[in-house]
Coordinates of C-alpha atoms in Angstrom, one line a residue:
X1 CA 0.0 0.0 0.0
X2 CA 1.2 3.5 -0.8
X3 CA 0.8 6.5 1.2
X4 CA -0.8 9.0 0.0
X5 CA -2.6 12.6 0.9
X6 CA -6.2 13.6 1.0
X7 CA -6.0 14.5 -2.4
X8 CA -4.0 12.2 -4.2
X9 CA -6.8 9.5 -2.5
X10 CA -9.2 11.1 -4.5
X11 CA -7.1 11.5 -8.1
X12 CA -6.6 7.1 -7.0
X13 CA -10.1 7.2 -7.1
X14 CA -11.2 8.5 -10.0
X15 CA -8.5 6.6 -11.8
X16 CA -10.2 3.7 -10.8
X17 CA -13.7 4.8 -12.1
X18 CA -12.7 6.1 -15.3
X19 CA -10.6 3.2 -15.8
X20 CA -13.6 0.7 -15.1
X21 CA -16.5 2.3 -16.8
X22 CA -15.9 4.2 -20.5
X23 CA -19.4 6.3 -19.3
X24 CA -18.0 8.2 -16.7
X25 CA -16.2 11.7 -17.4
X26 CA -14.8 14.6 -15.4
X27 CA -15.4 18.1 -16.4
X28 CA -15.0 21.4 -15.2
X29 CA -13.2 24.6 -14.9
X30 CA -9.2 23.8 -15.3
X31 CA -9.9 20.3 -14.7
X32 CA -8.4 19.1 -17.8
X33 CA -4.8 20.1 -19.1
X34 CA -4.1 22.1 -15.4
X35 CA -5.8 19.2 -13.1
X36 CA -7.8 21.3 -11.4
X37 CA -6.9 24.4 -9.6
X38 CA -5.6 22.2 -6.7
X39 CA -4.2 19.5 -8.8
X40 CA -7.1 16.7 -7.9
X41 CA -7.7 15.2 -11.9
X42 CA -3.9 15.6 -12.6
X43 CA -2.7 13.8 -15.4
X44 CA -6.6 12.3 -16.1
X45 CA -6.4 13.9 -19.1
X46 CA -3.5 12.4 -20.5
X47 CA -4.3 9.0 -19.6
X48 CA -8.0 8.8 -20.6
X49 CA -8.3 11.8 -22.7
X50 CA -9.9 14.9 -24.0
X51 CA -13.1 13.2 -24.9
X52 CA -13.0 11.4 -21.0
X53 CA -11.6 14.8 -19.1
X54 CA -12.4 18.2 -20.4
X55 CA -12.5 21.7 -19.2
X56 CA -15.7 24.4 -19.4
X57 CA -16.6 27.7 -19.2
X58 CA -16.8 29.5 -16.3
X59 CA -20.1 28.5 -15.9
X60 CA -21.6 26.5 -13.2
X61 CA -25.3 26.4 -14.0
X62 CA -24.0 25.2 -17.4
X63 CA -21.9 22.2 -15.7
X64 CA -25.2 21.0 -13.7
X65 CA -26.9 21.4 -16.7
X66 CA -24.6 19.5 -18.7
X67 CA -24.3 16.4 -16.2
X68 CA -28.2 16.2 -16.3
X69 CA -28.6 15.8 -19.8
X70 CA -25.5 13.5 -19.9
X71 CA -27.0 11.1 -16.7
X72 CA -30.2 11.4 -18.6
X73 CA -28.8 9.9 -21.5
X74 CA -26.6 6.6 -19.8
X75 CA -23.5 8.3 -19.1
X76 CA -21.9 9.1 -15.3
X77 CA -20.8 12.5 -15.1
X78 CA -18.2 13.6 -12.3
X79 CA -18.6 17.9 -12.7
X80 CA -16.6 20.2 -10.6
X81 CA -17.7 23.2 -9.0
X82 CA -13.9 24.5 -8.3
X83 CA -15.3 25.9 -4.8
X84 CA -18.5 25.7 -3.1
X85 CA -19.2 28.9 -2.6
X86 CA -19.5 28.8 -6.7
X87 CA -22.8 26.4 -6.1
X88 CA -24.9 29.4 -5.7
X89 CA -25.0 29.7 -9.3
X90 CA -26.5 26.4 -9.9
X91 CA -28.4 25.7 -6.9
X92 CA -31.8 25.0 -9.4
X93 CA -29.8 22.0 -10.9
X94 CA -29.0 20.5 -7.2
X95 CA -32.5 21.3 -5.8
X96 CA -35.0 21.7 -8.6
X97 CA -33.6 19.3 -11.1
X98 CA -31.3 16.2 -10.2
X99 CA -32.3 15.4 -7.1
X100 CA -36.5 15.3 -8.2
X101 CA -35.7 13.2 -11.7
X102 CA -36.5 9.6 -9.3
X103 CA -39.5 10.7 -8.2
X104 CA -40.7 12.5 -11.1
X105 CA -40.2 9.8 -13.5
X106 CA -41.6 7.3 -10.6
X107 CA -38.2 5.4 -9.9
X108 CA -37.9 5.1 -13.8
X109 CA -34.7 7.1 -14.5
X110 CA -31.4 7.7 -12.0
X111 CA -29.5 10.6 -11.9
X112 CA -26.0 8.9 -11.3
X113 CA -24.3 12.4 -10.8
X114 CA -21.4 12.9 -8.3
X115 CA -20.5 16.5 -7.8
X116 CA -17.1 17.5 -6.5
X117 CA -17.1 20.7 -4.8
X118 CA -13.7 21.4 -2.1
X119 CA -14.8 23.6 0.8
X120 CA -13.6 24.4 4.1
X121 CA -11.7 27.1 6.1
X122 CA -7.7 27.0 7.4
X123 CA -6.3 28.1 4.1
X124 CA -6.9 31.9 3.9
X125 CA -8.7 31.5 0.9
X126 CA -11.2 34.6 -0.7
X127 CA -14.1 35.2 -0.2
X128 CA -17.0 32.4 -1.4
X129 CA -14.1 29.7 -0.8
X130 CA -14.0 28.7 2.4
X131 CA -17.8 28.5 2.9
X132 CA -19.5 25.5 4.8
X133 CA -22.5 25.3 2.4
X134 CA -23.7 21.6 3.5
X135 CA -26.8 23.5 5.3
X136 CA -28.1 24.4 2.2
X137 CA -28.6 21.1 0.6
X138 CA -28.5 18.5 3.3
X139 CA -32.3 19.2 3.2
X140 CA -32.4 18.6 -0.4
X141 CA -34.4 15.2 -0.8
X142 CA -32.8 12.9 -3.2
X143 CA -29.5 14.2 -2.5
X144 CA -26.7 12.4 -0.9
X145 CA -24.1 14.7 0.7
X146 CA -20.6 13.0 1.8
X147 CA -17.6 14.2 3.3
X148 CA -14.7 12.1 3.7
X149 CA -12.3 13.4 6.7
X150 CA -9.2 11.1 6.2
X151 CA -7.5 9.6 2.6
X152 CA -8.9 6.2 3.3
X153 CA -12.4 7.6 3.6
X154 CA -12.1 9.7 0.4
X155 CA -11.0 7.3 -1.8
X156 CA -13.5 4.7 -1.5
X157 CA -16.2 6.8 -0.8
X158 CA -15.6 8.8 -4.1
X159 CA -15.6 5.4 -6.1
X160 CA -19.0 4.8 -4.2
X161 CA -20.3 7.7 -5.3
X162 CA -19.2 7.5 -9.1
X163 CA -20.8 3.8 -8.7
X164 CA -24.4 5.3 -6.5
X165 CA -27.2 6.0 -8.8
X166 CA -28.4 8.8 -6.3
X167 CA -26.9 12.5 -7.0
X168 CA -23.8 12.9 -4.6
X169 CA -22.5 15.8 -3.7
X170 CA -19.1 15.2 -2.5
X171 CA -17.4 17.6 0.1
X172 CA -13.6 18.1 -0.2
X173 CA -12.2 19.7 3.0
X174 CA -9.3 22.2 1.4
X175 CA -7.2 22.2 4.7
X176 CA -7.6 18.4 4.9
X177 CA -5.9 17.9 1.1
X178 CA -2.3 17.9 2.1
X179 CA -2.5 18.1 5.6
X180 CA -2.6 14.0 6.5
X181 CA -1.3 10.5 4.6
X182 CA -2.6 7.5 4.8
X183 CA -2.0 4.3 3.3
X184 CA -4.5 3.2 0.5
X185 CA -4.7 -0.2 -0.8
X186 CA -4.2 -0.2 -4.7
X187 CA -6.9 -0.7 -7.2
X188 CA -10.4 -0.1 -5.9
X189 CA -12.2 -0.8 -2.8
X190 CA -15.5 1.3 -1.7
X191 CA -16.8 3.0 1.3
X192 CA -20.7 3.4 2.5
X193 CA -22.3 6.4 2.0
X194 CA -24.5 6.1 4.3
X195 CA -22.7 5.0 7.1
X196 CA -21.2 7.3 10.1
X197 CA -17.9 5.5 11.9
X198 CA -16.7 5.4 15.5
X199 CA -12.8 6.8 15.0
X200 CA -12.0 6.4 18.5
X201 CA -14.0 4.2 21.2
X202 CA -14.5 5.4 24.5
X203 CA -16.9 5.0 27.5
X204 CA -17.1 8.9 29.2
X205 CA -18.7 11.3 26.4
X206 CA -19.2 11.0 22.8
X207 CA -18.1 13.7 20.1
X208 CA -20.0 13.6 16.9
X209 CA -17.9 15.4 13.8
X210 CA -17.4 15.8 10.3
X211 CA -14.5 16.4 8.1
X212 CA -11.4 18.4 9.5
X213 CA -13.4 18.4 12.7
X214 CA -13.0 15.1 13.6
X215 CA -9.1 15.4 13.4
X216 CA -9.8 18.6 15.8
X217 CA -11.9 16.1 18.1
X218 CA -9.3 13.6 17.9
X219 CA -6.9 15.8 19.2
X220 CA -9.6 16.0 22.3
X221 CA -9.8 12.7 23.1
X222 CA -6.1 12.2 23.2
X223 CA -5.7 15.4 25.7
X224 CA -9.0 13.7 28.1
X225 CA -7.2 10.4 27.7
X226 CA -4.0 11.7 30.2
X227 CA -6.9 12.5 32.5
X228 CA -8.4 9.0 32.5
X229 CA -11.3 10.6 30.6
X230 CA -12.4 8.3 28.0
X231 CA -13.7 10.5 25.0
X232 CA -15.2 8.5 21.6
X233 CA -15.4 10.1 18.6
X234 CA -17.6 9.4 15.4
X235 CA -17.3 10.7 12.3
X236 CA -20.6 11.0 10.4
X237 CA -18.9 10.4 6.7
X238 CA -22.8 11.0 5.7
X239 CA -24.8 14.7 6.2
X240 CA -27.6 12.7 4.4
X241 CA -28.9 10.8 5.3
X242 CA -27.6 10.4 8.7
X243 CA -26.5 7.5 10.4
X244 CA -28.5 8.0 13.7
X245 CA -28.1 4.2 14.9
X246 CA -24.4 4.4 15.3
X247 CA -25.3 8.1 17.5
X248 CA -27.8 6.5 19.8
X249 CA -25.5 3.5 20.4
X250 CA -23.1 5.3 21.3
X251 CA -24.8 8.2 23.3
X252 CA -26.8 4.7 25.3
X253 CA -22.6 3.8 26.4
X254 CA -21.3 7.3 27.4
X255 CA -24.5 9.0 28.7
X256 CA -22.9 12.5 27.4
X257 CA -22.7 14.3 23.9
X258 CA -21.3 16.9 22.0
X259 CA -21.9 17.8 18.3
X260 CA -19.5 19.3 16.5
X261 CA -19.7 21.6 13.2
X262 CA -17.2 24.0 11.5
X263 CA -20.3 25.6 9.8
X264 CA -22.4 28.3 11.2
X265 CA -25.0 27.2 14.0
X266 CA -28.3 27.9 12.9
X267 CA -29.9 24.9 11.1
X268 CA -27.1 23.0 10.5
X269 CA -25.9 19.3 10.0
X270 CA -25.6 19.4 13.7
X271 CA -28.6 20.5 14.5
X272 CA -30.1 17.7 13.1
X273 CA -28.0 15.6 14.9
X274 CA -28.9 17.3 18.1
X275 CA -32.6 17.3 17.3
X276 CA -32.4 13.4 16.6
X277 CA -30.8 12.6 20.2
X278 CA -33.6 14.8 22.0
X279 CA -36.4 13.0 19.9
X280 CA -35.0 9.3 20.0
X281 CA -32.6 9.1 22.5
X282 CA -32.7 11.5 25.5
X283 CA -33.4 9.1 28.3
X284 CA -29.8 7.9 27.9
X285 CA -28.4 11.2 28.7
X286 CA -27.3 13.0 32.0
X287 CA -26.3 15.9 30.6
X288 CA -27.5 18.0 28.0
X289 CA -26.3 18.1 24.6
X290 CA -23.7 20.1 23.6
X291 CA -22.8 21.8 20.7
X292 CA -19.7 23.5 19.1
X293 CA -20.1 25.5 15.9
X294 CA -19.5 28.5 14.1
X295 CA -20.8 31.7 15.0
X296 CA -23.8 33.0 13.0
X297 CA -22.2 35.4 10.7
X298 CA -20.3 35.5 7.0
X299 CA -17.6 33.2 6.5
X300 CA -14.6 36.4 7.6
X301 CA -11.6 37.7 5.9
X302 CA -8.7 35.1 5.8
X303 CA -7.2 36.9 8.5
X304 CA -9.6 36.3 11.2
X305 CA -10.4 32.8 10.2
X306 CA -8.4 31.3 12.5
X307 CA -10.6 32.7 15.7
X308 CA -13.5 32.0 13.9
X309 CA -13.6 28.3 13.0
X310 CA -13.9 26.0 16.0
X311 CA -10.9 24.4 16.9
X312 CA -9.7 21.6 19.6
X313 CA -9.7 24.4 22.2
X314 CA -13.5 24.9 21.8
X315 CA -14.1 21.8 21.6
X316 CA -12.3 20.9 25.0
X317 CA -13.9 23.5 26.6
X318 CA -17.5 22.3 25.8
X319 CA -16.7 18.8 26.4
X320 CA -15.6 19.6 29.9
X321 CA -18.3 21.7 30.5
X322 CA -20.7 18.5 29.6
X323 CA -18.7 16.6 31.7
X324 CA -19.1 18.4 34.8
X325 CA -22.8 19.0 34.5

């Protein structure tokens, strides 16, 4: 097994689909020749193609478009919106259009679309860049939206996607690209979409993340662990659905919660999470459940980011405070 980063996972992965299936493609804005403004589809191009991997206009609307017509017609498209904040501009296509085509045919046609977006703060990025959009579209029936926090988790999810006849919209953290290796098995392998995993088992509290916060909860645990405080962390891999079994097992073990989000507060992935617990599962708590997010304003300027996304520190803090209730 090699080791590889965050993002060179990914490229594995969509080796692997484009060299198993001659009806998937990759487009988007630099995707082809350059490889993407962060180098994700490097060397795709050459390998499979200008007809396989192909760059567009500066036009997302027109890249949403374009995949519906192609899934409409047999083919698996793999677009790229080259930063979420850019999903604005086709927010009909992910709402209005691919995600109703099940129902409105009656379960007749699929919309086998898999739309990379990277997001995420860390990176002093500009403005539109860094924004945690998954609040937008979590609510979107007939949309799956993943977000792989580790290598491991990106590679085989992405292949699951490609292979999923649901829309995906697949969440690439920016600060998680080269930040961590891991070592991937060659060739392919796939990961569930729909299923959240413990990262770290422990019997005192539970900390519920996504993307570059689990690694922020990890670092947590390990800090509670010199204490004799036994911390376990999941990693919900899925925004939607959500994977509310492994939660309420684990919330029944530790008695104690926390919820953690780098997006802003208000109806948010963890929100649902929180509202879950209190509906299904709040006579295994002694504590109530807490909740570490963003504050409820625009994503900053890069130079305040820092003291605006949660970090470890904020998480610590809330996690003793739920201890000691």
């Amino acid at each position: 097994m090699a080791k590889l980063t965050y993002i060179k996972a990914i490229t594995d992965g969509l080796d692997v689909v484009l060299g198993e299936d001659p009806k998937t493609l990759i487009f988007g804005e630099d995707v082809g020749k350059n490889g993407g403004v962060f180098r994700t589809t490097q060397g795709l191009q050459d390998k499979y193609g200008e007809d396989r991997v192909f760059d567009t206009p500066l036009a997302e609307s027109g890249i949403l478009g374009l995949s519906i017509g192609l899934a409409a017609t047999g083919w698996r498209p793999i677009p790229e919106i080259q930063f979420m904040g850019f999903t604005f501009e086709a927010v009909d296509s992910l709402g209005g259009q691919m995600s109703r085509e099940r129902f409105r045919f009656s379960g007749k046609r699929s919309m086998p679309i898999t739309v990379r977006t990277p997001f995420g703060g860390g990176t002093h990025t500009a403005e539109m860049h860094a924004d945690n959009l998954e609040n937008y579209y979590v609510g979107t029936p007939g949309l799956r939206v993943v977000t792989p926090a580790n290598p491991y988790d990106a590679k085989g999810m992405i292949i699951s996607a490609v292979e999923n006849n649901d829309p995906v919209l697949f969440m690439e953290n920016l600060k998680l690209y080269r930040s961590m290796k891991d070592e991937i098995p060659e060739g392919k392998y796939t990961v569930p979409l729909d299923t959240a995993k413990v990262v770290r088992e422990g019997t005192d509290i539970t900390i519920v993340a996504y993307s570059a916060e689990v690694n922020e909860s990890l670092k947590v645990a390990d800090k509670l662990a010199k204490e004799n405080i036994s911390a376990e962390v999941i990693d919900l891999r899925s925004l939607s659905p959500i994977d509310t079994d492994t939660i309420f097992k684990s919330v029944e073990k530790t008695h104690k919660v926390v919820v953690v989000q780098e997006a802003q507060k208000m109806a948010g992935v963890g929100a649902q999470v929180t509202a879950e617990i209190a509906e299904h599962a709040i006579m295994n708590l002694d504590a109530p459940i807490g909740r570490v997010a963003a504050p409820d304003s625009v994503y900053p300027w890069a130079q305040v980011e820092n003291d605006w996304i949660p970090n470890a520190d904020d998480i610590e803090e809330k996690a003793r405070e739920i201890l000691n209730y």
